[in-house]
PDB file of C-alpha atoms in Angstrom:
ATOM      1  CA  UNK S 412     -17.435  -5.121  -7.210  1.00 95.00           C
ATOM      2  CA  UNK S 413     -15.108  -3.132  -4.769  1.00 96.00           C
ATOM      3  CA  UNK S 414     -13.551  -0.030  -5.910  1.00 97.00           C
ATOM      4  CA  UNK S 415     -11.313   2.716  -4.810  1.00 98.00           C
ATOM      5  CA  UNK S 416     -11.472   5.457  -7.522  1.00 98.00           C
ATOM      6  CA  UNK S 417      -9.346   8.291  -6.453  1.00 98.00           C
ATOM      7  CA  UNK S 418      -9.640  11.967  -8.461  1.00 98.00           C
ATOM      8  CA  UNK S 419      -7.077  12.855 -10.772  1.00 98.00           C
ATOM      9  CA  UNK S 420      -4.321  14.126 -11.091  1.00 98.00           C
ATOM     10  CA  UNK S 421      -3.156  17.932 -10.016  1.00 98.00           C
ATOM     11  CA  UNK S 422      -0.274  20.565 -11.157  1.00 98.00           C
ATOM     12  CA  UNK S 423       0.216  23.033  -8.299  1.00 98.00           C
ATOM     13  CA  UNK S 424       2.666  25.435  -7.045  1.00 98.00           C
ATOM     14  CA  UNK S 425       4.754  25.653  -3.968  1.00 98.00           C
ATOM     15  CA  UNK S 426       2.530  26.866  -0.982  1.00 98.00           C
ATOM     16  CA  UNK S 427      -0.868  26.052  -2.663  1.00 98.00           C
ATOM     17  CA  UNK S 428      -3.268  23.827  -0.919  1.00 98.00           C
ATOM     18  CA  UNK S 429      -4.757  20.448  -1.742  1.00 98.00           C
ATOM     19  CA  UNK S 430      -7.444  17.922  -1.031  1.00 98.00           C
ATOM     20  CA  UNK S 431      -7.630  14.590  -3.332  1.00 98.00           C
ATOM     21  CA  UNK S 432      -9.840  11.942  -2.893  1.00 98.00           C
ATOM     22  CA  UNK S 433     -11.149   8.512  -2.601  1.00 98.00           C
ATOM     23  CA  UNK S 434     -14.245   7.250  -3.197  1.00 98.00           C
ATOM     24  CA  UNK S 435     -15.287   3.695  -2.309  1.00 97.00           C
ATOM     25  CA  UNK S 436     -18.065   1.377  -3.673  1.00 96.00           C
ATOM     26  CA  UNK S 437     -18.905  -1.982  -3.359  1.00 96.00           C
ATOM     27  CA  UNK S 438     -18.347  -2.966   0.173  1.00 95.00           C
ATOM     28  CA  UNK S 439     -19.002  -1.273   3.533  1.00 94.00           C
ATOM     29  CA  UNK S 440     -17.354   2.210   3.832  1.00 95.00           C
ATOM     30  CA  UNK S 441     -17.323   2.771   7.129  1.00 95.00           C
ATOM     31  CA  UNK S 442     -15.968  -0.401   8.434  1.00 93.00           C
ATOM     32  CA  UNK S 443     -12.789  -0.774   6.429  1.00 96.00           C
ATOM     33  CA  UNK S 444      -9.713   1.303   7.367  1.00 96.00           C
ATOM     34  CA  UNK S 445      -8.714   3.759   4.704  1.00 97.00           C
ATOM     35  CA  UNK S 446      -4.818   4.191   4.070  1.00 98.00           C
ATOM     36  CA  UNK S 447      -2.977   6.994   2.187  1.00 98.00           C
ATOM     37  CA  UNK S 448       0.762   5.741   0.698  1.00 98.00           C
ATOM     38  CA  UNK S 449       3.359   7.840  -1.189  1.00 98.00           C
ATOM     39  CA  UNK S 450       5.371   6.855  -3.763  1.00 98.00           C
ATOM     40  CA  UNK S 451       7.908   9.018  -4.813  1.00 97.00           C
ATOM     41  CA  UNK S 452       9.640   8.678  -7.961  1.00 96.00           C
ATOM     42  CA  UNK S 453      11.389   5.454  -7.781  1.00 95.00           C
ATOM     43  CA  UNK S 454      10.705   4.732  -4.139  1.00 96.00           C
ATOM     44  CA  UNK S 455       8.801   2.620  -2.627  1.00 96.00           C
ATOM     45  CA  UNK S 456       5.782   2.541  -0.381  1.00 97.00           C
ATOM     46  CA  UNK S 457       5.388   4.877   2.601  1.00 97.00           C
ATOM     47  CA  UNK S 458       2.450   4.655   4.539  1.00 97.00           C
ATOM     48  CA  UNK S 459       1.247   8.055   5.181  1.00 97.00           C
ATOM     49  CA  UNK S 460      -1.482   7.683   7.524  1.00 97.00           C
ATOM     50  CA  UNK S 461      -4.971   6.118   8.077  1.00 96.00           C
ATOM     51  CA  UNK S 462      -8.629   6.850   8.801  1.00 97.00           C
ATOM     52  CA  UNK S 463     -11.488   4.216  10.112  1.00 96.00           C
ATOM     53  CA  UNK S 464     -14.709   6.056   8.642  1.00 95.00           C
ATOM     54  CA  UNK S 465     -17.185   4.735  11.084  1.00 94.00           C
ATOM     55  CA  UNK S 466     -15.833   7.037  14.229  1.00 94.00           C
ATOM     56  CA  UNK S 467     -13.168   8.950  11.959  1.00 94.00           C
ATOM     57  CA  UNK S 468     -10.251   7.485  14.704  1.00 96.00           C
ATOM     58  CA  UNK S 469      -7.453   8.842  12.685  1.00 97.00           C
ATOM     59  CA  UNK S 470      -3.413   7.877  12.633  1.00 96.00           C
ATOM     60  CA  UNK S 471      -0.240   9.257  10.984  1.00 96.00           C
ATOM     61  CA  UNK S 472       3.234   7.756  10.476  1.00 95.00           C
ATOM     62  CA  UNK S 473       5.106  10.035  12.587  1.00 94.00           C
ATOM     63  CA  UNK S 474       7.008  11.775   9.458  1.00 94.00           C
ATOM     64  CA  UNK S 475       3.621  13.005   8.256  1.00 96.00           C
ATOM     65  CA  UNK S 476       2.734  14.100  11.121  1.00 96.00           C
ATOM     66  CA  UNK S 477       1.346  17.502  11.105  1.00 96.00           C
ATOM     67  CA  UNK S 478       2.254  17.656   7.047  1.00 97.00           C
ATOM     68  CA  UNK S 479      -1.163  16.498   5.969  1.00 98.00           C
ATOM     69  CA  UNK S 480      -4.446  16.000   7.173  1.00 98.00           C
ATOM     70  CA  UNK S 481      -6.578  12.563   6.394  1.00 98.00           C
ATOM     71  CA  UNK S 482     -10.062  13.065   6.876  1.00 98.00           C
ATOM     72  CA  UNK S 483     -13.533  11.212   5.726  1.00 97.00           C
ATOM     73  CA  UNK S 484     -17.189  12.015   4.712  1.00 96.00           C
ATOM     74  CA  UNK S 485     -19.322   8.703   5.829  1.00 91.00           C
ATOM     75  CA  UNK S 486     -22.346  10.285   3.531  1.00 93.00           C
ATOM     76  CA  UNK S 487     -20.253   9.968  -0.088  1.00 96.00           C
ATOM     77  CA  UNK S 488     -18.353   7.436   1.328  1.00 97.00           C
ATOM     78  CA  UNK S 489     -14.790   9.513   0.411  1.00 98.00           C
ATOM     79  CA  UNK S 490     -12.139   9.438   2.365  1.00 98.00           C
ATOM     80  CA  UNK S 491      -9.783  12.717   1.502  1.00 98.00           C
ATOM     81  CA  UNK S 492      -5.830  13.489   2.133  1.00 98.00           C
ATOM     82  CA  UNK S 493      -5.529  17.326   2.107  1.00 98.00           C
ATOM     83  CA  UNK S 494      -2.516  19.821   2.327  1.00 98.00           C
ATOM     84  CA  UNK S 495      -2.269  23.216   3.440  1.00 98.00           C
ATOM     85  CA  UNK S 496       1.166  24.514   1.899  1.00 97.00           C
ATOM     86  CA  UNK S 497       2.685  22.245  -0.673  1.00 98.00           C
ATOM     87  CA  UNK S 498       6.453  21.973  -1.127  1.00 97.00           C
ATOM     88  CA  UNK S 499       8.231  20.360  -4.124  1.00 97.00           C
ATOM     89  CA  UNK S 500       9.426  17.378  -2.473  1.00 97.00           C
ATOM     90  CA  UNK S 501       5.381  16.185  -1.980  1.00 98.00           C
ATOM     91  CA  UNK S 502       5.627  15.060  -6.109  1.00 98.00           C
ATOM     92  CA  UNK S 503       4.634  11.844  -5.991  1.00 98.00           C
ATOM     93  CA  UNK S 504       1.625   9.101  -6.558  1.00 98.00           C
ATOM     94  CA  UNK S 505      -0.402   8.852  -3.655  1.00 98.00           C
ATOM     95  CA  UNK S 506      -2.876   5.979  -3.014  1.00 98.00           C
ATOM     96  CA  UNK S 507      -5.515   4.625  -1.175  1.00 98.00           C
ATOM     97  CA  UNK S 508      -5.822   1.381  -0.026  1.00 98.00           C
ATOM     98  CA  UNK S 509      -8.491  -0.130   1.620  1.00 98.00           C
ATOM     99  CA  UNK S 510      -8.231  -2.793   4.979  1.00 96.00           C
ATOM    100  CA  UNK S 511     -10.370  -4.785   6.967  1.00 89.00           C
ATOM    101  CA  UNK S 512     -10.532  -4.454  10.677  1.00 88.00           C
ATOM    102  CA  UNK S 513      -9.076  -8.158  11.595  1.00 86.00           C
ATOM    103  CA  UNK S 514      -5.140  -8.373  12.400  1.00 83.00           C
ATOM    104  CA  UNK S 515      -4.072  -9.640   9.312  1.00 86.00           C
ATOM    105  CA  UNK S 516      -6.436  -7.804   7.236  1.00 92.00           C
ATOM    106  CA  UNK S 517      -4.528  -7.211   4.266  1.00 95.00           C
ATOM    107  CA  UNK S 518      -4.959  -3.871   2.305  1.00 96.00           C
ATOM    108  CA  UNK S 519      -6.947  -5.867  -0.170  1.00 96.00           C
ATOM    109  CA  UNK S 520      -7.727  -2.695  -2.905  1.00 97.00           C
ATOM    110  CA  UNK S 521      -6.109  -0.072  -4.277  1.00 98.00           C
ATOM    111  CA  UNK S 522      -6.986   3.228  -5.868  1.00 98.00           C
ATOM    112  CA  UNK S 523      -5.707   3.733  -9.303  1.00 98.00           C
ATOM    113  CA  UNK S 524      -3.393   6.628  -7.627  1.00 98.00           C
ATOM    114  CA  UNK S 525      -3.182  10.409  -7.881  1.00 98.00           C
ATOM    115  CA  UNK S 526       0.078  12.093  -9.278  1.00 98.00           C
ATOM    116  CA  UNK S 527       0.657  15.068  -7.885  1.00 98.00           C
ATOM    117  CA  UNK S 528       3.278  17.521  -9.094  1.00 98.00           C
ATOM    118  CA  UNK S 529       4.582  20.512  -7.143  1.00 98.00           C
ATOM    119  CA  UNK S 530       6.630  23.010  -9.595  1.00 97.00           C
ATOM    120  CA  UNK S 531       7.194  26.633  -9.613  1.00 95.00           C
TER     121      UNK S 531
ATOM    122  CA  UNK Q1028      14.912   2.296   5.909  1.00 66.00           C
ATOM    123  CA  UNK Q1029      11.786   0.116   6.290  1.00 73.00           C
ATOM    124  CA  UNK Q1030      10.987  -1.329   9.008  1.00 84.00           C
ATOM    125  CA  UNK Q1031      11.014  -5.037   6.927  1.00 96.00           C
ATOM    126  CA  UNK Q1032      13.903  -5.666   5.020  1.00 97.00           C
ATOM    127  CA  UNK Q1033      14.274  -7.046   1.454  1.00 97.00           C
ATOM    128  CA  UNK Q1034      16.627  -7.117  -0.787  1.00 97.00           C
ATOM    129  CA  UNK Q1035      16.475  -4.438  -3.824  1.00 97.00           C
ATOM    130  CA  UNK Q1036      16.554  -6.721  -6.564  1.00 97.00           C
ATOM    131  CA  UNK Q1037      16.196 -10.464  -7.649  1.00 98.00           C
ATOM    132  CA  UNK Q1038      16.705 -11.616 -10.992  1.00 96.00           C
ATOM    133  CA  UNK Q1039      16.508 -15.185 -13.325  1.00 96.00           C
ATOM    134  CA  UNK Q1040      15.985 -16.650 -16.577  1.00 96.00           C
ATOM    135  CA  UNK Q1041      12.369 -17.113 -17.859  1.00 97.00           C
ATOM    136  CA  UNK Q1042      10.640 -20.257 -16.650  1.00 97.00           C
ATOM    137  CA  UNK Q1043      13.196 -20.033 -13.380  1.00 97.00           C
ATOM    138  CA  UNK Q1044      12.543 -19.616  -9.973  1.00 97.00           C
ATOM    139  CA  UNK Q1045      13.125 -16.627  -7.493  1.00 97.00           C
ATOM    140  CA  UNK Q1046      12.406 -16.192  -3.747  1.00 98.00           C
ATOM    141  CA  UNK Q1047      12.233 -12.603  -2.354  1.00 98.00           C
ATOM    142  CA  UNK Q1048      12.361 -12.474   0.979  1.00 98.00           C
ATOM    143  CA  UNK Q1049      11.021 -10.436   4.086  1.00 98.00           C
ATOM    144  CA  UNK Q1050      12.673 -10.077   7.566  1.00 97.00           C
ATOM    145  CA  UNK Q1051      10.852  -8.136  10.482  1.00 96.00           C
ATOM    146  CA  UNK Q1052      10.689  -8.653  13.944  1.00 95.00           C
ATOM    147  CA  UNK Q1053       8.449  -9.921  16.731  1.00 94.00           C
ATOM    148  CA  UNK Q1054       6.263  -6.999  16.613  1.00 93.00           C
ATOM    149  CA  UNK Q1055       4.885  -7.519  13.209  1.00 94.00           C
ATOM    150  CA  UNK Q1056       5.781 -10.780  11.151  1.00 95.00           C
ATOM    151  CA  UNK Q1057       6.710 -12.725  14.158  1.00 95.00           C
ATOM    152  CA  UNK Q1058       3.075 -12.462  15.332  1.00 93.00           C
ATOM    153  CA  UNK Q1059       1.577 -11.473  12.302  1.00 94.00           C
ATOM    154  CA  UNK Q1060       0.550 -12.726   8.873  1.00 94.00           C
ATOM    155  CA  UNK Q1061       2.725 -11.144   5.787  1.00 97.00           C
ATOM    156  CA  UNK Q1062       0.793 -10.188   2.594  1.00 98.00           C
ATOM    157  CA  UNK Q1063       2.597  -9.657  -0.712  1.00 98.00           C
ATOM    158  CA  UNK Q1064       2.149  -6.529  -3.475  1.00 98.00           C
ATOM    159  CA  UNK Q1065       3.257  -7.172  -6.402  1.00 98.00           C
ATOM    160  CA  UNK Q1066       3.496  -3.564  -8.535  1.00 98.00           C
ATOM    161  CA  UNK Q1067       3.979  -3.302 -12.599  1.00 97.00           C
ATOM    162  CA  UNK Q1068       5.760  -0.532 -13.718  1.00 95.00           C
ATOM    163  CA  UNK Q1069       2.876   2.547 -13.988  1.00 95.00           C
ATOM    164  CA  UNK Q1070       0.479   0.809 -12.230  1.00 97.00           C
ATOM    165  CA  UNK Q1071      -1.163   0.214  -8.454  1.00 98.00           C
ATOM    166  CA  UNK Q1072       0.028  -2.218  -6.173  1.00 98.00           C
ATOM    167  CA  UNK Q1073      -1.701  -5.501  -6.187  1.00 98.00           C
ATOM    168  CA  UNK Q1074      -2.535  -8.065  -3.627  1.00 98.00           C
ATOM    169  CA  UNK Q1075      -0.581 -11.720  -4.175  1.00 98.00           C
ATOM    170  CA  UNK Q1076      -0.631 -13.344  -1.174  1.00 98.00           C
ATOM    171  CA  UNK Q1077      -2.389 -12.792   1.975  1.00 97.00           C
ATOM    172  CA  UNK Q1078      -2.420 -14.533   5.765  1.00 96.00           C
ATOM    173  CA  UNK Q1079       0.942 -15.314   4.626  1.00 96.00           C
ATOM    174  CA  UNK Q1080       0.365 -18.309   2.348  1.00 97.00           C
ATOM    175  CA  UNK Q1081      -3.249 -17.576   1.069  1.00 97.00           C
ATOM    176  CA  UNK Q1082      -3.471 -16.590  -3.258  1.00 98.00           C
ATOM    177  CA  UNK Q1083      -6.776 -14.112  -3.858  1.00 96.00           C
ATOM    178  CA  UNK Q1084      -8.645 -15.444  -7.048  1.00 96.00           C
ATOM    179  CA  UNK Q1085      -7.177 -14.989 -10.401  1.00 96.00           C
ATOM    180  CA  UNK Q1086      -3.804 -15.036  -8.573  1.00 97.00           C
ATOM    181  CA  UNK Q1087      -1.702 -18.095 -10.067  1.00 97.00           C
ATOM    182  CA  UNK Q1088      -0.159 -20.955  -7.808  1.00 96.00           C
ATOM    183  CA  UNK Q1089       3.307 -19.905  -9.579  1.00 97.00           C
ATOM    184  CA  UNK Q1090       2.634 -17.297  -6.877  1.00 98.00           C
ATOM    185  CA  UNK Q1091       3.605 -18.763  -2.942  1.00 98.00           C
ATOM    186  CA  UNK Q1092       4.122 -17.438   0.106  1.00 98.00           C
ATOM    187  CA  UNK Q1093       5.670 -18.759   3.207  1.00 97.00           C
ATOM    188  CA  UNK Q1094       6.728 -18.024   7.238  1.00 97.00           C
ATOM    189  CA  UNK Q1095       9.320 -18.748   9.516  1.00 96.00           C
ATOM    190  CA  UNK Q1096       9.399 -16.781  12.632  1.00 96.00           C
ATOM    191  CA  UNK Q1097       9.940 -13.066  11.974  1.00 96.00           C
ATOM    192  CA  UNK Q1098      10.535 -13.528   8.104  1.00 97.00           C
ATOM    193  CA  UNK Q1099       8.750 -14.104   5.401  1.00 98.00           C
ATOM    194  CA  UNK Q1100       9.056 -15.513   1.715  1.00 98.00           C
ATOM    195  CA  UNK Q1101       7.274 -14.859  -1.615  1.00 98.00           C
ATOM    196  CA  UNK Q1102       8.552 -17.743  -4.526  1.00 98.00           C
ATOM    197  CA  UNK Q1103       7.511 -16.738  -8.293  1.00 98.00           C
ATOM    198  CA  UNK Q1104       8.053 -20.448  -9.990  1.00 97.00           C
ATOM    199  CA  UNK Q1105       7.515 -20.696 -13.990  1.00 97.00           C
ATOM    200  CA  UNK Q1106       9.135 -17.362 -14.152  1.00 97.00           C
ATOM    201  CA  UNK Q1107       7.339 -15.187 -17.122  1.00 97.00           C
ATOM    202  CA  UNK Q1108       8.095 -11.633 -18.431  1.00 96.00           C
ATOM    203  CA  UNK Q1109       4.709 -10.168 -17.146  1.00 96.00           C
ATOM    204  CA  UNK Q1110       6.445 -11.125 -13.737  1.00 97.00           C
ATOM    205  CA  UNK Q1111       8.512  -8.441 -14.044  1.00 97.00           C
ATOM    206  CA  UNK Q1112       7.936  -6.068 -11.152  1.00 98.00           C
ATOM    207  CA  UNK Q1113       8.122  -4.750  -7.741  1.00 98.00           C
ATOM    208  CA  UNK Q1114       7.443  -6.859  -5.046  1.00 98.00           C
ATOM    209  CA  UNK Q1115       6.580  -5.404  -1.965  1.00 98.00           C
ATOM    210  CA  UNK Q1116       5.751  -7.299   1.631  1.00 98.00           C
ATOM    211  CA  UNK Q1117       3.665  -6.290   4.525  1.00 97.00           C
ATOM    212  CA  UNK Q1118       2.608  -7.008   8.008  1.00 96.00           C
ATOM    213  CA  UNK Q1119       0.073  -5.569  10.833  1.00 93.00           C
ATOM    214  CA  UNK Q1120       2.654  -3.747  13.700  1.00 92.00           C
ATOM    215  CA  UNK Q1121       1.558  -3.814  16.966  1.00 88.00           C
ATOM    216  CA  UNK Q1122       4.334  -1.305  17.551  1.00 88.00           C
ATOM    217  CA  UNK Q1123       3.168   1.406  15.441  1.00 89.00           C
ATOM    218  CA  UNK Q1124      -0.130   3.242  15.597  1.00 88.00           C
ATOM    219  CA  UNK Q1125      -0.729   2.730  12.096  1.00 90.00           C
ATOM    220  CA  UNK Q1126      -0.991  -0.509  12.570  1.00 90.00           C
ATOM    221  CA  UNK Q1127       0.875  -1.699   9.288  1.00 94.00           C
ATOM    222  CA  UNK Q1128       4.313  -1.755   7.819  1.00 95.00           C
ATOM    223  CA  UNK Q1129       5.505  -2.255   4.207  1.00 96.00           C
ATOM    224  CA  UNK Q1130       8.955  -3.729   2.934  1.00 97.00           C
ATOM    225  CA  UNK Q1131      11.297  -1.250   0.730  1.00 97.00           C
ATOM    226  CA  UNK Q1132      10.454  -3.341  -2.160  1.00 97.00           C
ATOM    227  CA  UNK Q1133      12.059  -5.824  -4.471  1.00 98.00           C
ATOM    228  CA  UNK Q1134      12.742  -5.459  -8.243  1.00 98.00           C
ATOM    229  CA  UNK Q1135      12.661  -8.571  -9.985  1.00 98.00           C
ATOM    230  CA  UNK Q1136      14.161  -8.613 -13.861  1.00 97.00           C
ATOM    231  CA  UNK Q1137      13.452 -11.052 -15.790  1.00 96.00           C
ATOM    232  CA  UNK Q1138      16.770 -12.055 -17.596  1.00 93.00           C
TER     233      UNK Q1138
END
Protein backbone atom coordinates (compact mmCIF):
# COMPACT_ATOMS: atom_id res chain seq x y z
CA UNK A 1 0.00 0.00 0.00
CA UNK A 2 1.45 3.54 -0.85
CA UNK A 3 1.84 6.00 1.83
CA UNK A 4 3.00 9.46 2.50
CA UNK A 5 3.14 9.88 6.33
CA UNK A 6 4.39 13.28 7.09
CA UNK A 7 5.59 14.21 11.00
CA UNK A 8 3.41 16.18 13.03
CA UNK A 9 2.55 19.01 13.77
CA UNK A 10 4.90 22.06 15.26
CA UNK A 11 4.32 25.41 17.48
CA UNK A 12 7.27 27.73 16.84
CA UNK A 13 8.19 31.25 17.14
CA UNK A 14 9.07 33.93 14.70
CA UNK A 15 12.75 33.41 13.48
CA UNK A 16 13.03 29.72 14.62
CA UNK A 17 13.97 27.12 12.15
CA UNK A 18 12.20 24.07 10.78
CA UNK A 19 12.49 20.81 8.94
CA UNK A 20 9.19 18.49 8.57
CA UNK A 21 8.99 15.51 6.79
CA UNK A 22 7.76 12.88 4.52
CA UNK A 23 8.26 9.52 4.52
CA UNK A 24 7.17 7.22 1.69
CA UNK A 25 6.40 3.43 1.56
CA UNK A 26 4.98 1.24 -0.74
CA UNK A 27 6.19 2.19 -4.11
CA UNK A 28 9.56 3.32 -5.50
CA UNK A 29 11.00 6.41 -3.68
CA UNK A 30 13.29 7.57 -5.82
CA UNK A 31 11.43 7.58 -9.01
CA UNK A 32 8.34 9.56 -8.09
CA UNK A 33 8.56 13.38 -7.83
CA UNK A 34 7.94 14.66 -4.35
CA UNK A 35 5.79 17.98 -4.05
CA UNK A 36 5.41 20.34 -1.03
CA UNK A 37 1.80 22.52 -1.14
CA UNK A 38 0.60 25.19 1.33
CA UNK A 39 -2.59 25.75 2.42
CA UNK A 40 -3.22 28.62 4.31
CA UNK A 41 -6.21 29.09 6.28
CA UNK A 42 -8.98 29.11 3.87
CA UNK A 43 -6.90 29.16 0.72
CA UNK A 44 -6.29 26.97 -1.56
CA UNK A 45 -3.42 24.98 -2.96
CA UNK A 46 -0.01 26.53 -3.68
CA UNK A 47 2.55 24.46 -4.95
CA UNK A 48 5.63 25.20 -3.11
CA UNK A 49 8.23 23.34 -4.81
CA UNK A 50 9.43 19.81 -5.83
CA UNK A 51 12.22 17.26 -5.48
CA UNK A 52 12.89 13.96 -7.84
CA UNK A 53 14.83 11.71 -5.17
CA UNK A 54 16.77 9.65 -7.58
CA UNK A 55 19.34 12.70 -8.64
CA UNK A 56 17.76 15.24 -6.00
CA UNK A 57 16.97 17.75 -9.36
CA UNK A 58 15.13 20.21 -7.29
CA UNK A 59 12.40 23.15 -8.34
CA UNK A 60 10.60 26.04 -6.57
CA UNK A 61 7.56 28.14 -7.55
CA UNK A 62 9.23 31.34 -7.91
CA UNK A 63 7.43 32.93 -4.64
CA UNK A 64 9.24 30.32 -2.55
CA UNK A 65 12.07 30.84 -3.91
CA UNK A 66 14.86 31.25 -1.56
CA UNK A 67 12.06 31.01 1.51
CA UNK A 68 12.50 27.30 1.98
CA UNK A 69 14.64 24.62 1.13
CA UNK A 70 13.19 21.01 -0.23
CA UNK A 71 15.61 18.43 0.13
CA UNK A 72 15.61 14.33 0.21
CA UNK A 73 17.41 11.35 1.92
CA UNK A 74 17.18 8.31 -0.80
CA UNK A 75 18.36 5.88 2.31
CA UNK A 76 14.91 6.54 4.61
CA UNK A 77 13.22 7.34 1.69
CA UNK A 78 12.07 11.07 3.30
CA UNK A 79 11.80 13.79 1.46
CA UNK A 80 12.05 17.08 3.95
CA UNK A 81 10.83 20.95 3.51
CA UNK A 82 12.99 22.98 5.95
CA UNK A 83 13.07 26.75 7.04
CA UNK A 84 15.67 28.83 8.34
CA UNK A 85 13.75 31.93 9.94
CA UNK A 86 10.04 31.47 10.26
CA UNK A 87 7.63 34.40 9.99
CA UNK A 88 3.93 34.36 11.02
CA UNK A 89 2.47 34.42 7.72
CA UNK A 90 4.15 30.58 7.05
CA UNK A 91 0.88 29.17 9.43
CA UNK A 92 -0.49 26.86 7.39
CA UNK A 93 -0.92 22.89 6.41
CA UNK A 94 1.72 21.83 4.29
CA UNK A 95 1.64 18.58 2.25
CA UNK A 96 3.29 16.20 0.29
CA UNK A 97 2.16 14.74 -2.63
CA UNK A 98 3.62 12.22 -4.53
CA UNK A 99 3.86 12.08 -8.82
CA UNK A 100 4.95 9.88 -11.36
CA UNK A 101 7.45 10.88 -13.94
CA UNK A 102 4.98 10.62 -17.18
CA UNK A 103 3.26 14.06 -18.38
CA UNK A 104 0.09 13.55 -16.98
CA UNK A 105 1.21 11.86 -13.95
CA UNK A 106 -1.19 12.96 -11.54
CA UNK A 107 -0.10 13.64 -7.86
CA UNK A 108 -1.75 10.37 -7.04
CA UNK A 109 -1.04 10.47 -2.84
CA UNK A 110 -1.10 12.69 -0.30
CA UNK A 111 0.42 13.07 3.12
CA UNK A 112 -1.99 13.47 5.90
CA UNK A 113 -0.44 17.22 6.22
CA UNK A 114 1.60 19.09 8.81
CA UNK A 115 0.09 22.26 10.58
CA UNK A 116 2.43 24.50 11.36
CA UNK A 117 1.83 27.54 13.55
CA UNK A 118 4.13 30.55 13.83
CA UNK A 119 3.12 32.79 17.06
CA UNK A 120 5.02 34.95 19.33
CA UNK B 1 -4.60 34.24 -8.95
CA UNK B 2 -4.06 30.68 -10.27
CA UNK B 3 -2.91 30.06 -13.17
CA UNK B 4 -6.42 27.80 -13.97
CA UNK B 5 -9.45 29.44 -13.26
CA UNK B 6 -12.61 28.17 -11.49
CA UNK B 7 -15.22 29.52 -10.11
CA UNK B 8 -15.32 29.84 -6.07
CA UNK B 9 -18.38 28.12 -5.47
CA UNK B 10 -21.12 25.78 -7.00
CA UNK B 11 -24.08 24.79 -5.27
CA UNK B 12 -27.54 22.34 -5.76
CA UNK B 13 -30.10 20.35 -4.18
CA UNK B 14 -29.25 16.75 -3.08
CA UNK B 15 -29.54 14.14 -5.81
CA UNK B 16 -28.79 17.27 -8.45
CA UNK B 17 -26.17 17.82 -10.69
CA UNK B 18 -23.17 20.36 -10.72
CA UNK B 19 -20.30 20.95 -13.20
CA UNK B 20 -17.19 22.84 -11.93
CA UNK B 21 -15.20 23.89 -14.39
CA UNK B 22 -11.40 24.54 -15.28
CA UNK B 23 -9.98 27.02 -17.88
CA UNK B 24 -6.10 27.16 -18.64
CA UNK B 25 -4.27 27.70 -21.57
CA UNK B 26 -2.21 25.96 -24.24
CA UNK B 27 0.64 25.44 -22.02
CA UNK B 28 -0.98 23.13 -19.62
CA UNK B 29 -4.66 21.83 -20.25
CA UNK B 30 -4.54 22.50 -23.89
CA UNK B 31 -1.78 19.86 -24.19
CA UNK B 32 -2.20 18.26 -21.08
CA UNK B 33 -4.47 15.90 -19.16
CA UNK B 34 -6.48 17.65 -16.06
CA UNK B 35 -6.79 15.62 -12.80
CA UNK B 36 -9.38 16.52 -10.16
CA UNK B 37 -8.88 16.87 -6.01
CA UNK B 38 -11.60 16.73 -4.33
CA UNK B 39 -10.80 18.04 -0.43
CA UNK B 40 -13.31 17.50 2.76
CA UNK B 41 -13.22 19.99 5.18
CA UNK B 42 -10.00 18.92 7.70
CA UNK B 43 -8.75 16.56 5.53
CA UNK B 44 -6.01 15.89 2.47
CA UNK B 45 -6.75 16.37 -0.95
CA UNK B 46 -7.86 13.38 -2.85
CA UNK B 47 -7.46 12.15 -6.34
CA UNK B 48 -11.03 11.96 -8.49
CA UNK B 49 -10.21 11.95 -11.80
CA UNK B 50 -7.08 11.56 -13.63
CA UNK B 51 -5.86 11.73 -17.62
CA UNK B 52 -8.78 13.90 -17.65
CA UNK B 53 -11.66 11.41 -17.78
CA UNK B 54 -10.08 8.36 -15.92
CA UNK B 55 -11.94 7.49 -11.98
CA UNK B 56 -9.06 5.70 -9.55
CA UNK B 57 -10.79 2.65 -7.77
CA UNK B 58 -13.28 3.21 -5.10
CA UNK B 59 -13.99 6.52 -6.91
CA UNK B 60 -17.84 6.48 -7.99
CA UNK B 61 -19.05 7.04 -11.71
CA UNK B 62 -21.28 9.99 -10.10
CA UNK B 63 -17.72 11.35 -10.40
CA UNK B 64 -16.78 12.53 -14.43
CA UNK B 65 -14.43 14.40 -15.95
CA UNK B 66 -14.20 15.91 -19.33
CA UNK B 67 -11.90 18.21 -22.04
CA UNK B 68 -12.34 20.67 -24.53
CA UNK B 69 -9.33 22.47 -25.64
CA UNK B 70 -7.74 24.49 -22.82
CA UNK B 71 -10.64 23.75 -20.26
CA UNK B 72 -11.67 21.26 -18.37
CA UNK B 73 -14.88 19.88 -16.51
CA UNK B 74 -15.53 17.80 -13.36
CA UNK B 75 -19.69 16.76 -13.15
CA UNK B 76 -20.78 15.36 -9.53
CA UNK B 77 -24.34 13.63 -10.69
CA UNK B 78 -26.59 12.01 -7.75
CA UNK B 79 -25.50 14.88 -5.68
CA UNK B 80 -25.00 13.59 -1.82
CA UNK B 81 -24.01 15.54 1.36
CA UNK B 82 -20.58 13.71 1.72
CA UNK B 83 -20.04 15.63 -1.68
CA UNK B 84 -19.67 18.54 0.04
CA UNK B 85 -16.20 19.93 -0.57
CA UNK B 86 -13.47 21.61 -2.33
CA UNK B 87 -12.79 20.76 -5.65
CA UNK B 88 -9.62 21.53 -6.95
CA UNK B 89 -8.20 20.90 -10.80
CA UNK B 90 -4.77 20.38 -12.10
CA UNK B 91 -2.58 20.07 -15.08
CA UNK B 92 1.31 19.35 -16.00
CA UNK B 93 2.78 23.14 -17.31
CA UNK B 94 5.26 23.05 -19.70
CA UNK B 95 5.68 26.72 -18.86
CA UNK B 96 6.69 26.44 -15.38
CA UNK B 97 9.62 24.55 -13.94
CA UNK B 98 7.54 22.88 -11.54
CA UNK B 99 5.99 21.27 -13.95
CA UNK B 100 2.33 21.42 -12.44
CA UNK B 101 -0.38 23.91 -11.76
CA UNK B 102 -3.46 23.73 -9.48
CA UNK B 103 -6.92 25.61 -9.87
CA UNK B 104 -7.95 28.16 -6.88
CA UNK B 105 -10.51 25.71 -5.93
CA UNK B 106 -14.23 25.29 -5.96
CA UNK B 107 -16.62 25.04 -2.94
CA UNK B 108 -19.51 23.06 -3.61
CA UNK B 109 -22.63 23.28 -0.87
CA UNK B 110 -24.89 21.03 -0.89
CA UNK B 111 -28.31 22.89 -0.55
Amino acid sequence: EVQLVQSGAEVKKPGESLKISCKGSGYGFNTHWIAWVRQMPGKGLELMGIIYPDDSDTRYTQSFQGQVTISTDKSFDTAYLQWNSLKASDTAMYYCARRGVYSSAPYDYWGQGTLVTVSS
Amino acid sequence: QSVLTQPPSVSAAPGQKVTISCSGSSSNIGNNHVSWYQQIPGTAPKLLIYESNKRPSGIPDRFSGSKSGTSATLGITGLQTGDEADYYCGASDSSLSVLWVFGGGTKVTVL
